[in-house]
Short mmCIF file of C-alpha atoms and ligand atoms in Angstrom, two decimals:
data_model
loop_
_atom_site.label_atom_id
_atom_site.label_comp_id
_atom_site.label_asym_id
_atom_site.label_seq_id
_atom_site.Cartn_x
_atom_site.Cartn_y
_atom_site.Cartn_z
CA MET A 162 114.73 102.64 86.34
CA ILE A 163 115.39 106.36 86.92
CA ALA A 164 113.16 107.23 83.95
CA ASP A 165 110.38 105.07 85.44
CA VAL A 166 110.76 106.74 88.83
CA ALA A 167 110.66 110.23 87.31
CA HIS A 168 107.53 109.24 85.40
CA GLU A 169 105.82 107.90 88.54
CA LEU A 170 106.67 110.99 90.58
CA ARG A 171 105.50 113.43 87.93
CA THR A 172 101.74 112.86 88.13
CA PRO A 173 101.18 113.23 91.89
CA LEU A 174 103.61 116.15 91.97
CA SER A 175 101.93 118.01 89.13
CA ASN A 176 98.52 117.37 90.74
CA LEU A 177 99.78 118.79 94.04
CA LYS A 178 101.27 121.82 92.29
CA GLY A 179 98.09 122.35 90.30
CA TYR A 180 95.92 122.35 93.42
CA LEU A 181 98.28 124.65 95.33
CA GLU A 182 98.45 127.13 92.45
CA ALA A 183 94.67 127.12 92.08
CA ILE A 184 94.28 127.81 95.83
CA HIS A 185 96.89 130.56 95.62
CA ASP A 186 95.10 132.18 92.65
CA GLY A 187 91.76 131.95 94.46
CA VAL A 188 90.32 129.64 91.75
CA VAL A 189 89.87 126.83 94.26
CA LYS A 190 88.97 127.33 97.93
CA PRO A 191 90.91 125.35 100.55
CA GLU A 192 87.79 123.39 101.55
CA PRO A 193 87.80 119.92 103.16
CA ASP A 194 87.39 118.14 99.77
CA THR A 195 90.33 120.00 98.27
CA LEU A 196 92.49 119.29 101.29
CA ARG A 197 91.52 115.62 101.11
CA SER A 198 92.67 115.48 97.47
CA LEU A 199 95.96 117.15 98.42
CA ASP A 200 96.38 114.63 101.20
CA GLU A 201 95.69 111.71 98.80
CA GLU A 202 98.34 112.93 96.37
CA ALA A 203 100.84 113.35 99.22
CA ASN A 204 100.01 109.81 100.42
CA LEU A 205 100.62 108.43 96.94
CA LEU A 206 104.00 110.12 96.90
CA SER A 207 104.98 108.80 100.28
CA ARG A 208 103.87 105.23 99.44
CA LEU A 209 105.91 105.45 96.26
CA VAL A 210 109.00 106.65 98.09
CA ASP A 211 108.62 103.87 100.73
CA ASP A 212 108.24 101.23 98.00
CA LEU A 213 111.24 102.57 96.08
CA GLN A 214 113.40 102.46 99.19
CA GLU A 215 112.32 98.90 99.90
CA LEU A 216 112.96 97.84 96.31
CA SER A 217 116.40 99.45 96.19
CA LEU A 218 117.42 97.67 99.42
CA ALA A 219 116.12 94.39 98.00
CA GLU A 220 117.91 94.84 94.66
CA ALA A 221 121.16 95.68 96.45
CA GLY A 222 120.78 92.45 98.45
CA GLU A 223 120.59 94.49 101.65
CA LEU A 224 117.25 93.37 102.99
CA ARG A 225 118.05 92.04 106.43
CA LEU A 226 115.69 89.32 107.57
CA ASP A 227 115.05 88.56 111.21
CA CYS A 228 114.01 84.91 110.82
CA ARG A 229 112.58 82.90 113.72
CA LYS A 230 110.60 79.70 114.07
CA ARG A 231 106.96 80.69 113.75
CA ASP A 232 103.52 79.23 113.83
CA THR A 233 101.94 80.79 110.76
CA ILE A 234 98.33 80.17 111.81
CA LYS A 235 98.41 83.02 114.33
CA LEU A 236 100.30 85.29 111.93
CA LEU A 237 97.86 84.63 109.06
CA LYS A 238 94.80 85.18 111.28
CA GLN A 239 96.21 88.45 112.64
CA THR A 240 97.15 89.73 109.18
CA VAL A 241 93.71 88.94 107.78
CA ALA A 242 92.09 90.68 110.77
CA VAL A 243 94.03 93.88 109.96
CA ARG A 244 92.21 94.21 106.61
CA GLN A 245 88.81 92.79 107.54
CA SER A 246 86.98 96.08 108.08
CA GLN A 247 88.49 97.64 104.96
CA ALA A 248 87.27 94.69 102.86
CA ALA A 249 83.85 94.71 104.54
CA ALA A 250 83.49 98.44 103.80
CA LYS A 251 83.82 97.53 100.10
CA GLY A 252 81.27 94.71 100.46
CA ILE A 253 83.91 91.99 100.16
CA SER A 254 84.06 88.98 102.42
CA LEU A 255 87.66 88.39 103.51
CA SER A 256 88.38 85.27 105.55
CA ALA A 257 91.09 82.81 106.50
CA ASP A 258 90.56 79.12 105.75
CA LEU A 259 93.23 77.39 107.84
CA PRO A 260 93.87 73.89 109.15
CA LYS A 261 94.14 73.34 112.93
CA LYS A 262 97.87 72.67 112.71
CA LEU A 263 100.67 73.65 110.38
CA PRO A 264 104.41 72.91 110.63
CA LEU A 265 106.63 75.67 111.99
CA VAL A 266 108.47 77.81 109.46
CA ASN A 267 111.62 79.87 109.81
CA ILE A 268 110.48 83.33 108.69
CA ASP A 269 110.73 87.05 109.28
CA ALA A 270 107.13 87.52 110.45
CA TYR A 271 107.05 91.23 109.62
CA ARG A 272 108.18 90.63 106.03
CA ILE A 273 105.85 87.71 105.42
CA SER A 274 102.89 89.68 106.71
CA GLN A 275 103.99 92.51 104.39
CA VAL A 276 103.78 90.08 101.43
CA LEU A 277 100.40 88.86 102.60
CA LEU A 278 99.01 92.37 103.10
CA ASN A 279 100.14 93.28 99.61
CA LEU A 280 98.37 90.25 98.09
CA ILE A 281 95.22 90.89 100.15
CA ASP A 282 95.17 94.60 99.19
CA ASN A 283 95.53 93.71 95.50
CA ALA A 284 92.78 91.09 95.77
CA VAL A 285 90.40 93.55 97.47
CA THR A 286 91.25 96.30 94.95
CA HIS A 287 90.57 94.07 91.96
CA THR A 288 87.41 92.38 93.28
CA PRO A 289 83.98 94.01 92.91
CA PRO A 290 81.55 94.36 95.85
CA GLY A 291 79.91 91.04 96.74
CA GLY A 292 83.15 89.18 96.00
CA VAL A 293 85.13 86.84 98.20
CA VAL A 294 88.82 86.86 99.17
CA THR A 295 90.17 83.76 100.90
CA VAL A 296 93.54 83.31 102.56
CA ALA A 297 94.55 79.67 102.97
CA ALA A 298 97.64 77.64 103.86
CA ARG A 299 98.72 74.01 103.48
CA LYS A 300 101.81 71.87 103.77
CA LEU A 301 103.38 70.76 100.48
CA ASP A 302 106.39 68.38 100.64
CA ASN A 303 108.99 70.39 102.58
CA CYS A 304 107.35 73.77 102.38
CA LEU A 305 104.29 75.69 103.44
CA GLU A 306 102.12 77.18 100.71
CA ILE A 307 100.12 80.29 101.49
CA SER A 308 97.46 81.43 99.03
CA VAL A 309 95.29 84.47 98.48
CA GLU A 310 92.38 83.76 96.18
CA ASP A 311 89.81 86.24 94.91
CA THR A 312 86.66 86.19 92.80
CA GLY A 313 87.65 89.42 91.06
CA GLU A 314 88.36 90.65 87.55
CA GLY A 315 91.31 88.31 86.92
CA ILE A 316 94.43 88.96 84.84
CA PRO A 317 94.70 88.37 81.07
CA ALA A 318 97.00 85.46 80.13
CA GLU A 319 99.40 87.75 78.22
CA ASP A 320 99.99 89.89 81.33
CA LEU A 321 100.48 87.03 83.79
CA PRO A 322 104.23 86.50 83.15
CA ASN A 323 104.90 90.22 83.77
CA VAL A 324 102.95 91.07 86.93
CA PHE A 325 105.99 90.52 89.18
CA GLU A 326 108.10 93.01 87.20
CA ARG A 327 108.64 96.41 88.77
CA PHE A 328 106.40 99.20 87.43
CA TYR A 329 104.21 96.70 85.58
CA ARG A 330 100.48 97.35 85.63
CA VAL A 331 97.85 95.43 83.73
CA ASP A 332 95.48 98.30 83.14
CA LYS A 333 97.61 101.40 82.64
CA SER A 334 94.68 103.81 82.51
CA ARG A 335 93.11 102.58 85.73
CA ALA A 336 96.31 102.37 87.67
CA ARG A 337 96.07 105.90 89.03
CA ALA A 338 92.59 105.28 90.40
CA THR A 339 93.84 102.22 92.31
CA GLY A 340 96.87 104.12 93.48
CA GLY A 341 99.59 101.58 92.70
CA ALA A 342 102.84 102.15 90.85
CA GLY A 343 103.30 98.50 89.99
CA LEU A 344 105.93 97.91 92.68
CA GLY A 345 104.00 95.83 95.23
CA LEU A 346 104.39 92.43 93.57
CA ALA A 347 108.05 93.08 92.63
CA ILE A 348 108.75 93.73 96.32
CA ALA A 349 106.69 90.69 97.38
CA LYS A 350 108.75 88.50 95.01
CA TYR A 351 112.02 89.75 96.50
CA LEU A 352 110.77 89.14 100.04
CA VAL A 353 109.57 85.61 99.26
CA GLU A 354 112.77 84.71 97.40
CA ALA A 355 114.86 86.08 100.28
CA HIS A 356 113.13 83.34 102.33
CA ASN A 357 114.10 80.75 99.65
CA GLY A 358 110.47 80.52 98.61
CA GLU A 359 108.62 80.98 95.34
CA ILE A 360 105.69 83.22 94.38
CA ASN A 361 103.25 82.38 91.60
CA VAL A 362 99.92 83.35 90.15
CA GLN A 363 97.08 81.65 88.31
CA SER A 364 94.23 83.69 86.97
CA GLU A 365 91.22 83.62 84.72
CA PRO A 366 89.76 86.90 83.46
CA GLY A 367 86.24 87.42 84.79
CA LYS A 368 86.61 84.62 87.35
CA GLY A 369 89.42 85.63 89.68
CA SER A 370 93.05 85.18 90.66
CA ARG A 371 95.01 82.96 92.97
CA PHE A 372 98.40 84.12 94.20
CA THR A 373 100.50 81.55 96.08
CA PHE A 374 103.85 81.70 97.78
CA THR A 375 105.92 79.12 99.59
CA VAL A 376 108.29 79.22 102.55
CA PRO A 377 110.44 76.24 103.56
CA VAL A 378 109.35 74.28 106.61
CA SER A 379 111.69 74.68 109.58
CA LYS A 380 113.96 71.65 110.24
P1 LIG B 1240 100.22 97.96 92.17
O1 LIG B 1240 101.01 98.56 93.30
O2 LIG B 1240 100.02 98.86 91.00
O3 LIG B 1240 98.98 97.25 92.62
P2 LIG B 1240 101.44 95.35 91.90
O4 LIG B 1240 102.87 95.08 91.59
O5 LIG B 1240 100.95 95.00 93.28
O6 LIG B 1240 101.21 96.86 91.56
O7 LIG B 1240 100.54 94.59 90.84
C1 LIG B 1240 100.83 94.69 89.45
C2 LIG B 1240 99.56 94.64 88.62
O8 LIG B 1240 99.02 93.32 88.70
C3 LIG B 1240 98.46 95.56 89.13
O9 LIG B 1240 98.57 96.85 88.57
C4 LIG B 1240 97.21 94.85 88.69
O10 LIG B 1240 96.88 95.24 87.38
C5 LIG B 1240 97.60 93.38 88.65
N1 LIG B 1240 97.06 92.63 89.81
C6 LIG B 1240 97.70 92.37 90.97
N2 LIG B 1240 96.94 91.63 91.79
C7 LIG B 1240 95.76 91.42 91.15
C8 LIG B 1240 94.55 90.71 91.47
N3 LIG B 1240 94.39 90.05 92.63
N4 LIG B 1240 93.56 90.71 90.54
C9 LIG B 1240 93.72 91.35 89.36
N5 LIG B 1240 94.84 92.03 88.99
C10 LIG B 1240 95.85 92.06 89.87
#
């Protein structure tokens, strides 16, 4: 784990150092584009540190949930709305396809929307312009199933069993461009399991992916 962390920190740090040295030596001018790149590298570092902190709390069993009876329809609509303009800017249609009524669930709303945002962000990242991302929910036996489906690039069958592992990325070379360290789904799995739910994925390369997670219905 420490070796993985060191590896993840190295690239943004050496990029930051490289830029700063070049500015110092007068090779690069501190123009808006350069400053934007510096800012992007610093953002990557801070996202990584936030994710690591979250993961270490989860692995130590110290994630405290503030569970209350909730109506997920409002929560799902609000969470989708948060990412709507970002998706639209990429030419992706993001929408919620929800029934009029769903049973109440006993959840930590902040954590569940964190899981959902992570799945939506991944779907938008891995779907080309013109694609569609749909968030849906339905009642299954004694739980509620929430799904995020995209019409994106999909995930090869051999990678599917590993995507919830920490630091796992499907396309290693592209990972830097998409900014992730392969921690998002590991954290999402912890959060869902802390609610006694399950998270799963089905995917077909070239067609798209469907991530689902469940939370037990409130008694
Ligand atoms: P990251 O923070 O790098 O996105 P995640 O843990 O969220 O890491 O995801 C792990 C890997 O699973 C990603 O690097 C990506 O290759 C793949 N992945 C996740 N969601 C999708 C999706 N909706 N479509 C295609 N690939 C996906």
